[in-house]
Coordinates of C-alpha atoms in Angstrom, one line a residue:
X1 CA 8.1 25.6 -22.0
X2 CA 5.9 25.3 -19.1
X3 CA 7.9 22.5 -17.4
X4 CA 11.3 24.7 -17.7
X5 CA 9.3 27.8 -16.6
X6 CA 8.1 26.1 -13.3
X7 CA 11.3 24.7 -12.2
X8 CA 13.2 28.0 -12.9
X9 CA 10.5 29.8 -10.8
X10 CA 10.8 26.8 -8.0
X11 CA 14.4 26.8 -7.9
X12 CA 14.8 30.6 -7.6
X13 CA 13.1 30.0 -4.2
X14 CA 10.5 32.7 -4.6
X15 CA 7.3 32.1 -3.0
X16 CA 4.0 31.6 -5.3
X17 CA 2.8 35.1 -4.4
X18 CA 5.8 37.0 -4.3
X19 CA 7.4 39.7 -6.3
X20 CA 8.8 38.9 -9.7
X21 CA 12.3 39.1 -10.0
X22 CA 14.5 39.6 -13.3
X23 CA 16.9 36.6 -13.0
X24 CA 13.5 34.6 -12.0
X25 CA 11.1 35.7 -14.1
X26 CA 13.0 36.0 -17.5
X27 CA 14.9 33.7 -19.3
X28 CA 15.4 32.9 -22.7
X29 CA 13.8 29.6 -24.8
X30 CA 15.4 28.4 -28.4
X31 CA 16.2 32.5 -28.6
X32 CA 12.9 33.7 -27.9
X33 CA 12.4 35.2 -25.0
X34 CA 9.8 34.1 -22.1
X35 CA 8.7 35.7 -18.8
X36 CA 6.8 34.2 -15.6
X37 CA 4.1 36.8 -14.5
X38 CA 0.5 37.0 -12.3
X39 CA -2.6 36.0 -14.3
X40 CA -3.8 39.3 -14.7
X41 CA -3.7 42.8 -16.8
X42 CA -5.1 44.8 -13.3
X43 CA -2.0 46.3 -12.3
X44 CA -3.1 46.7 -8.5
X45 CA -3.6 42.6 -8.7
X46 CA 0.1 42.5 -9.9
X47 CA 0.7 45.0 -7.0
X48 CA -0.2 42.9 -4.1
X49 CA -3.1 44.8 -1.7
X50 CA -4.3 41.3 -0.5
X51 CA -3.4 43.1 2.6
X52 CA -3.9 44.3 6.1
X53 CA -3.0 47.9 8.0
X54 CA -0.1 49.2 9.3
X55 CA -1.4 48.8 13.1
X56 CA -1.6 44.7 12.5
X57 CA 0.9 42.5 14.0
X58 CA 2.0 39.2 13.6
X59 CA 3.5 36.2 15.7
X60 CA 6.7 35.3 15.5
X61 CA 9.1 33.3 17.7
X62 CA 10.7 36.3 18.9
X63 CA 7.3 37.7 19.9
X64 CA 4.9 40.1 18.5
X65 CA 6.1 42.1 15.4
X66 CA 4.7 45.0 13.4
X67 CA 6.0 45.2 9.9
X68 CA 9.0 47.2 10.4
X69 CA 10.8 44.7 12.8
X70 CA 9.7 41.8 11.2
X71 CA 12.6 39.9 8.9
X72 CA 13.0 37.1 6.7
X73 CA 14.9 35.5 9.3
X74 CA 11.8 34.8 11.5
X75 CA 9.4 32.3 12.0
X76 CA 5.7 32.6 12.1
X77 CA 3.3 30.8 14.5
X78 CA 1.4 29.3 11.4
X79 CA -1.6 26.9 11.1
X80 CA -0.7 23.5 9.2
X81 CA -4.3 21.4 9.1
X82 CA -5.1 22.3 12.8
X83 CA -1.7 22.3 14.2
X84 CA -0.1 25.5 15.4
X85 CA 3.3 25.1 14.2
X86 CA 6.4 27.5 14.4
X87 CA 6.7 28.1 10.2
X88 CA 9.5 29.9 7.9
X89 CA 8.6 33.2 6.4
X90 CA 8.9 33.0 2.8
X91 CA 8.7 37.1 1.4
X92 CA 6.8 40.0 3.3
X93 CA 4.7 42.4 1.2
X94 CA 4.6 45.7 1.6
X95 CA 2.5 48.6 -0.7
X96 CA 1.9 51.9 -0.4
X97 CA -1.8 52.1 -0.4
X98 CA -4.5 54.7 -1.3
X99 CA -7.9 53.3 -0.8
X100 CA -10.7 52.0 1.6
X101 CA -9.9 48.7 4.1
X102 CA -12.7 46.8 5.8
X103 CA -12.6 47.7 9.6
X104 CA -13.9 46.2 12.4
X105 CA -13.3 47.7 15.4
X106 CA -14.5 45.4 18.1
X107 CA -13.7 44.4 21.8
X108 CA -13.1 40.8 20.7
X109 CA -12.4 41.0 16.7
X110 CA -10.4 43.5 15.3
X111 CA -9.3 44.0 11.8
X112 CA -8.2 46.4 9.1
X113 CA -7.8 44.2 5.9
X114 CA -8.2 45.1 1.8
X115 CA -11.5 43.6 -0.1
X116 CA -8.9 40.7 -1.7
X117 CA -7.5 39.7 1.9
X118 CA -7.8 36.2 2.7
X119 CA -9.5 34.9 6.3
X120 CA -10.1 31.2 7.5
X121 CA -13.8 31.5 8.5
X122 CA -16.7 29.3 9.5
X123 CA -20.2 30.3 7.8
X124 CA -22.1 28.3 11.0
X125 CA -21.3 27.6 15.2
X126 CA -21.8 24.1 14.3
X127 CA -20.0 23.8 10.7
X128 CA -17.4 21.5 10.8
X129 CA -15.1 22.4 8.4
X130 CA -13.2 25.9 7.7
X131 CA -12.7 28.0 4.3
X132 CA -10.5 30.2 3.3
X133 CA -12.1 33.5 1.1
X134 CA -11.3 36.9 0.3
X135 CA -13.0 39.4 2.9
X136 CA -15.0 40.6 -0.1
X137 CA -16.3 37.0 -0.6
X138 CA -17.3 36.1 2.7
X139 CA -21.1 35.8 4.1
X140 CA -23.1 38.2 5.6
X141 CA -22.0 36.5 9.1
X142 CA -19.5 34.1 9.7
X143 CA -16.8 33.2 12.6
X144 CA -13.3 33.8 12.5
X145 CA -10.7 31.2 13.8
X146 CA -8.8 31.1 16.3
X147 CA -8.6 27.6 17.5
X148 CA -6.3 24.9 16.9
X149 CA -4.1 22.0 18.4
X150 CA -0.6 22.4 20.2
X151 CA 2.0 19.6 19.8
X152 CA 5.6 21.9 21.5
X153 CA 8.6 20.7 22.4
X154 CA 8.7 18.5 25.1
X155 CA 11.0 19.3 28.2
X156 CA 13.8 17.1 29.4
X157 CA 12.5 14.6 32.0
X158 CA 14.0 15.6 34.2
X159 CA 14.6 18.8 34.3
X160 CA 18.1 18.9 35.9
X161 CA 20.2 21.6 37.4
X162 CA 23.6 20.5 38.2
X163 CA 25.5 22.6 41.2
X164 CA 28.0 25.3 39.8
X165 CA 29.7 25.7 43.1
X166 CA 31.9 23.4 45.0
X167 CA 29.3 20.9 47.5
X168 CA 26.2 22.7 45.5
X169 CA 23.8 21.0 45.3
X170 CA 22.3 19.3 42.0
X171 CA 18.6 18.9 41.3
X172 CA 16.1 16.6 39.0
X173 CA 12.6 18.1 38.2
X174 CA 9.3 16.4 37.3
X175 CA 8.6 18.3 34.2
X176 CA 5.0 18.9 35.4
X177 CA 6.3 20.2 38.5
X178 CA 9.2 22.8 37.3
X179 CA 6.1 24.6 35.1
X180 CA 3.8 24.4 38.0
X181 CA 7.1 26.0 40.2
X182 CA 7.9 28.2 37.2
X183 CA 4.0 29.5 37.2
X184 CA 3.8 30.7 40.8
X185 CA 7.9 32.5 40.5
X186 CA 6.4 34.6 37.5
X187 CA 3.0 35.4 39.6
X188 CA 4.7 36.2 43.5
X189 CA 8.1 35.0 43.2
X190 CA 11.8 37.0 42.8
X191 CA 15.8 35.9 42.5
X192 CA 18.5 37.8 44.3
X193 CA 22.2 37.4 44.3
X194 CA 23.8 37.3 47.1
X195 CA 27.8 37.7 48.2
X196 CA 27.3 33.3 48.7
X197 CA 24.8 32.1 46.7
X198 CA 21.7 32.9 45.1
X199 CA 18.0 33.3 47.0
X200 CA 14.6 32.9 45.3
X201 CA 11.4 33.3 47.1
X202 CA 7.5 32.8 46.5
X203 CA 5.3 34.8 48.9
X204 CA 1.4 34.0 49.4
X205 CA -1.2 34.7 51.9
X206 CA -1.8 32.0 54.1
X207 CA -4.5 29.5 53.5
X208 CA -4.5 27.0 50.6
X209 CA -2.9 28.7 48.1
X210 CA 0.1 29.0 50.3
X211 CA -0.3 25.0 51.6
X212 CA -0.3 24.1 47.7
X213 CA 3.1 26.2 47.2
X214 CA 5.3 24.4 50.5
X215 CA 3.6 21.3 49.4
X216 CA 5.4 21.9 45.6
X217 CA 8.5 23.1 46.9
X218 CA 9.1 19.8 49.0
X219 CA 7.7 17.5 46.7
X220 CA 10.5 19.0 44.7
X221 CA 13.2 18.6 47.0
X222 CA 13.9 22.3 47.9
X223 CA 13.8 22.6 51.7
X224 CA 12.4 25.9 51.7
X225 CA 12.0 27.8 54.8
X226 CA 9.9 30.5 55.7
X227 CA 8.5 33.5 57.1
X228 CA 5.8 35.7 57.9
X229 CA 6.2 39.1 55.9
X230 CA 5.7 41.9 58.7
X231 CA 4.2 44.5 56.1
X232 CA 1.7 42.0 54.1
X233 CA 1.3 39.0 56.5
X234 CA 1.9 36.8 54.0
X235 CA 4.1 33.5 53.8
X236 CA 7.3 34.0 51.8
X237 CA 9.2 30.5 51.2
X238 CA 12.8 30.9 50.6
X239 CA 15.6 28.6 49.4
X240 CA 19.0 28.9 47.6
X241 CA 20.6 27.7 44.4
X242 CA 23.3 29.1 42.6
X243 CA 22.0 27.0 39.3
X244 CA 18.6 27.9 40.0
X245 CA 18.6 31.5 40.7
X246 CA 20.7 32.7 37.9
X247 CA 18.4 30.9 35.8
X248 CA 15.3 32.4 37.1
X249 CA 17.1 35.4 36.7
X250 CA 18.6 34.9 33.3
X251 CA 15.1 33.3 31.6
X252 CA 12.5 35.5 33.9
X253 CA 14.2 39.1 34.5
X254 CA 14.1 40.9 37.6
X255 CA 11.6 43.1 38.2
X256 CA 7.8 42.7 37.8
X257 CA 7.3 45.1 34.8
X258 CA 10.3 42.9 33.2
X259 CA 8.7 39.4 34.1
X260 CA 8.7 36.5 31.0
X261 CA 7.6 33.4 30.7
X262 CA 10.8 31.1 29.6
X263 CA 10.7 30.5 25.9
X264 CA 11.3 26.5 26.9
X265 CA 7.7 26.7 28.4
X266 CA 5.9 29.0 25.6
X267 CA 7.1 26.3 23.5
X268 CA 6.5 23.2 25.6
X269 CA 3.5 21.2 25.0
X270 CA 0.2 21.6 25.9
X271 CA -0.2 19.7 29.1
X272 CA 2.9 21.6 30.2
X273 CA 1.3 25.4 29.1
X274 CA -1.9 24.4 31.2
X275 CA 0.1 23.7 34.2
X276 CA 1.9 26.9 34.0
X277 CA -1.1 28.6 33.1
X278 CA -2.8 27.2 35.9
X279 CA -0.2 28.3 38.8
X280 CA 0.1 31.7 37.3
X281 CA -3.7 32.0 37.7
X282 CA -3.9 31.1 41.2
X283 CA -1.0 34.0 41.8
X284 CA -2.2 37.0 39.6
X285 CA -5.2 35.7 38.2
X286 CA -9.4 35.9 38.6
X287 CA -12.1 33.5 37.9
X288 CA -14.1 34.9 34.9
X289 CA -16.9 32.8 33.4
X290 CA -15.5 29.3 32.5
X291 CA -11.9 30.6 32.2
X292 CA -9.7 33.1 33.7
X293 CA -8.2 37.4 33.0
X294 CA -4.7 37.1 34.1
X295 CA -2.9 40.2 35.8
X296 CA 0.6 41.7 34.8
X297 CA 2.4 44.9 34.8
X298 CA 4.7 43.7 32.4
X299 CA 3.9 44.1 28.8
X300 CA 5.9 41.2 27.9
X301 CA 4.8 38.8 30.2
X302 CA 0.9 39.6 29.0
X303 CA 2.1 38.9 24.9
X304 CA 3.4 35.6 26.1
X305 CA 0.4 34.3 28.3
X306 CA -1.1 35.2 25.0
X307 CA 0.9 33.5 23.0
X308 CA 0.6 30.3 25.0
X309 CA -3.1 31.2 24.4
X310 CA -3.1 31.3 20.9
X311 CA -1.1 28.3 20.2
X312 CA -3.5 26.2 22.3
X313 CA -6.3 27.9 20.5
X314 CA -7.7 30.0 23.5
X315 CA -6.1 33.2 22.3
X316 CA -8.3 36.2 22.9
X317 CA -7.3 39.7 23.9
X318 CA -4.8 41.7 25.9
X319 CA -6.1 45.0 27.6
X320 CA -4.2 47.7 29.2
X321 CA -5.5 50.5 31.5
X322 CA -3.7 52.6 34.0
X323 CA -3.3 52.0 37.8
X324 CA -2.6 54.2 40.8
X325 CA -1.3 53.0 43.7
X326 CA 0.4 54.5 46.9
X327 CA 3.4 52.4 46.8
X328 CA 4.0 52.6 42.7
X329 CA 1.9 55.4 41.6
X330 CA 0.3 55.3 38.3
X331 CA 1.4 52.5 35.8
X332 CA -0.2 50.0 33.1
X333 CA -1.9 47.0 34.0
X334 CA -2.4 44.3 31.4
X335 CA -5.2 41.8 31.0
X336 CA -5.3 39.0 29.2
X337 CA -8.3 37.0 28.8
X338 CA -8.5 33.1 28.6
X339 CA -12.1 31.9 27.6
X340 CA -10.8 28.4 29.2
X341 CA -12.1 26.8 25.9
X342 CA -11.7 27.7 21.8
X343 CA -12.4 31.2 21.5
X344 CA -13.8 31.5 18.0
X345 CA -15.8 34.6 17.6
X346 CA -18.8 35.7 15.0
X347 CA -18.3 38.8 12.7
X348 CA -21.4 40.1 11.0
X349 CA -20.3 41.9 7.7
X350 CA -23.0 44.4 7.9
X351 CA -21.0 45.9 11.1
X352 CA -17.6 45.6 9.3
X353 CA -17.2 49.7 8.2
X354 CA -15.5 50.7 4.9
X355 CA -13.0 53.1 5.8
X356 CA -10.7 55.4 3.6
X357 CA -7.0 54.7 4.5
X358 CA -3.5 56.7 3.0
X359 CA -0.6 54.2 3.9
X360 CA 1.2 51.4 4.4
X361 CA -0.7 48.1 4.2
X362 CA 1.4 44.8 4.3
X363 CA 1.7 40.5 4.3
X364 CA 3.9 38.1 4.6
X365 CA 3.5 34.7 3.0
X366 CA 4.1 31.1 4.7
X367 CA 4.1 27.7 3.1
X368 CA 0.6 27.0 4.3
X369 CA -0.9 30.0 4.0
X370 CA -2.4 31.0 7.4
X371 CA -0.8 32.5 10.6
X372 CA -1.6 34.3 13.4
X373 CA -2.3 38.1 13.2
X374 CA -3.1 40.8 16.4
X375 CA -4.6 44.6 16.3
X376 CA -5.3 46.6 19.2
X377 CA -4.6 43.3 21.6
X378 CA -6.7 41.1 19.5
X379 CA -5.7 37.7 18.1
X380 CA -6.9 35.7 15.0
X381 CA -5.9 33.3 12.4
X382 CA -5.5 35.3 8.6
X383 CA -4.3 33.9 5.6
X384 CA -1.7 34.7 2.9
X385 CA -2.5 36.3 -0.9
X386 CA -2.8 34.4 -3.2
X387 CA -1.7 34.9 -7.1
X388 CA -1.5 32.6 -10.0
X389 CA 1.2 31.7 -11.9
X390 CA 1.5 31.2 -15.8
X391 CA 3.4 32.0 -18.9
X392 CA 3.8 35.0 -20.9
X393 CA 5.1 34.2 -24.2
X394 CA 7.3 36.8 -26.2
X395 CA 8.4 39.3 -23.0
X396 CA 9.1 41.9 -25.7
X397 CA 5.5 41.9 -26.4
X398 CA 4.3 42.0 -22.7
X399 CA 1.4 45.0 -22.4
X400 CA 2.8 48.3 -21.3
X401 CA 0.9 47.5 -17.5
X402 CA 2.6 44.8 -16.8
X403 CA 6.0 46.3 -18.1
X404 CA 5.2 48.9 -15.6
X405 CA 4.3 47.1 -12.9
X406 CA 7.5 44.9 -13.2
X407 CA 9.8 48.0 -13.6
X408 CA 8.4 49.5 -10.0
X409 CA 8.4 46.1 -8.6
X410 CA 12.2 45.3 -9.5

């Protein structure tokens, strides 16, 4: 009986951890009836609550998602060993829930989970090895994780843009190169169309910074020209491509409150990240400690610097405060912060507050049970709930919690 119970539960495709579903969970056994269930009579265990707040977000492919937008459909920047890996979502959880979560509030953690929710953690800096444990089991202090390795998908080598117009020309990119180019467009760079062609530009004070930027743009074989900028005084290096520009334009946006980072390079691999990282930092970026707060006025732009952050396990926090200015007047600016190596952080329970909450909580599950979580601008690995699986002979028999609990659930 156990053998045909775990295959029917497999094949119906429902995720260890998930609801329980009629046409899974009941079947019938030389005409006695059989039912899978959760190892427990505590209906709120059958319930779920292994869970975090209504303000948490997750990462998924298309970006960051609260638990409205996110679908079935997505993926889930997940943690396999110590890879980062783009990962299916097998069934999202979501409870109504009347109770106290575990809050902390900080500047570099922040989280709002249930006592049974599950976090990869560190008891020691110089531990080697991470757990897994419910909040309620964790120690008095321990560090949450956030690092990990980055494999991507590797760009085509060359990149190549072949001309769309009659005697365009056609290109071929060092990979390293085109994120390097790609780095300073998103930072000082813009596309235009014009009535022949298509013009993108880089501007940048003169000195080395602007040296390093000609020096690219030959190297890559785009005879740019130039000019001094009568209202800054600064360089801006010009050249034209149909192909080019309407990629730029396509991939990037127009506009610097619209900038992105191309999903080819938030998915490339590591070396590929850095190098992008690295241009962008030299255009709107500052020195800070060992790494480096990047600058954006586009709110999509900041979520993928931090996604390239979190993948390569350097994930931290994105800030926003307001700006005036003469020329824009008051709009948000958004940092995001790159510690430059892993940014693990330590959490000591004793300043986690208990906090009563009225409301959604929610989770999603993953075939290897951790992914990447963000509230209030803060990043960190969390893991799935877990449940157990067994048998409960004679379903007409079942205790009247667990017929409850499967009635609301279905």
């Amino acid at each position: 009986i156990w053998k045909e119970a775990r295959s029917a539960y497999l094949a119906s495709r429902i995720p260890l951890g998930g609801r329980m579903y009629p046409s899974a969970a009941r079947w019938e056994h030389d005409n006695r009836r059989y039912a899978v269930g959760f190892a427990t009579t505590d209906e709120l265990n059958i319930l779920g609550y292994h869970c975090f707040d209504d303000e948490t977000e997750i990462l998924t492919r298309a970006g960051w998602k609260r638990r409205l937008q996110v679908e079935m459909a997505d993926e889930v920047l997940a943690l396999d060993g110590d890879v980062a890996r783009w990962s299916p979502i097998t069934n999202i959880h979501t409870y109504d829930f009347n109770g106290e979560l575990n809050v902390h509030d900080g500047e570099r953690v922040n989280f709002a989970v249930t006592d049974n929710h599950r976090i990869p953690y560190r008891a020691s800096p110089r531990g080697k090895h991470w757990k897994i444990a419910p909040f309620a089991e964790l120690p008095g202090s321990f560090r949450i994780r956030r690092v990990s390795e980055w494999e991507g998908e590797p760009l085509p080598s060359p990149v190549c843009f072949v001309g769309i117009r009659t005697n365009a020309k056609s290109y071929s990119f060092d990979s390293g190169d085109w994120a390097e180019f790609l780095g300073w467009y998103v930072a000082e760079g813009w596309a235009r169309k014009t009535p022949a062609t298509y013009e993108i530009s880089i501007a940048q004070q003169p000195g080395a910074k602007a040296d390093r930027i000609c020096g690219l743009l030959t190297r890559m074989g785009l005879s740019p020209g130039y000019r001094r900028m009568a209202k800054t005084g600064a360089w801006q290096f010009r050249f034209t491509s149909p192909a080019i520009g309407q990629w730029l334009i396509e991939q990037c946006k127009k506009g610097a409150e619209n900038k992105r980072v191309p999903q080819s390079i938030r998915d490339a691999p590591k070396d590929i990240i850095l190098r992008f990282l690295a241009a962008f930092g030299w255009g709107d970026g500052t020195p800070h400690g060992n790494g480096t707060r990047y600058y954006t006025t586009s709110r999509l732009l900041a979520d993928d610097i931090q996604e390239m952050l979190c993948k390569i396990g350097r994930g931290r926090k994105v800030a926003c405060r307001a700006q005036t200015t003469q020329a824009f007047g008051t709009r948000p600016i958004y940092t995001v912060c790159d510690t430059g190596r892993g940014a693990d952080a330590c959490v000591v329970k004793a300043k986690v507050r208990r906090e009563s909450y009225t409301g959604m909580v929610w989770c999603i599950s993953t075939p290897t049970g951790i992914f990447m979580s963000r509230r209030k601008g803060c990043a960190m690995w969390t893991g799935n709930s877990p449940n157990l699986l067994c048998i409960l002979t004679e379903a007409h028999n079942l205790d009247q919690p667990h017929i409850d609990a499967v009635k609301r659930l279905n």
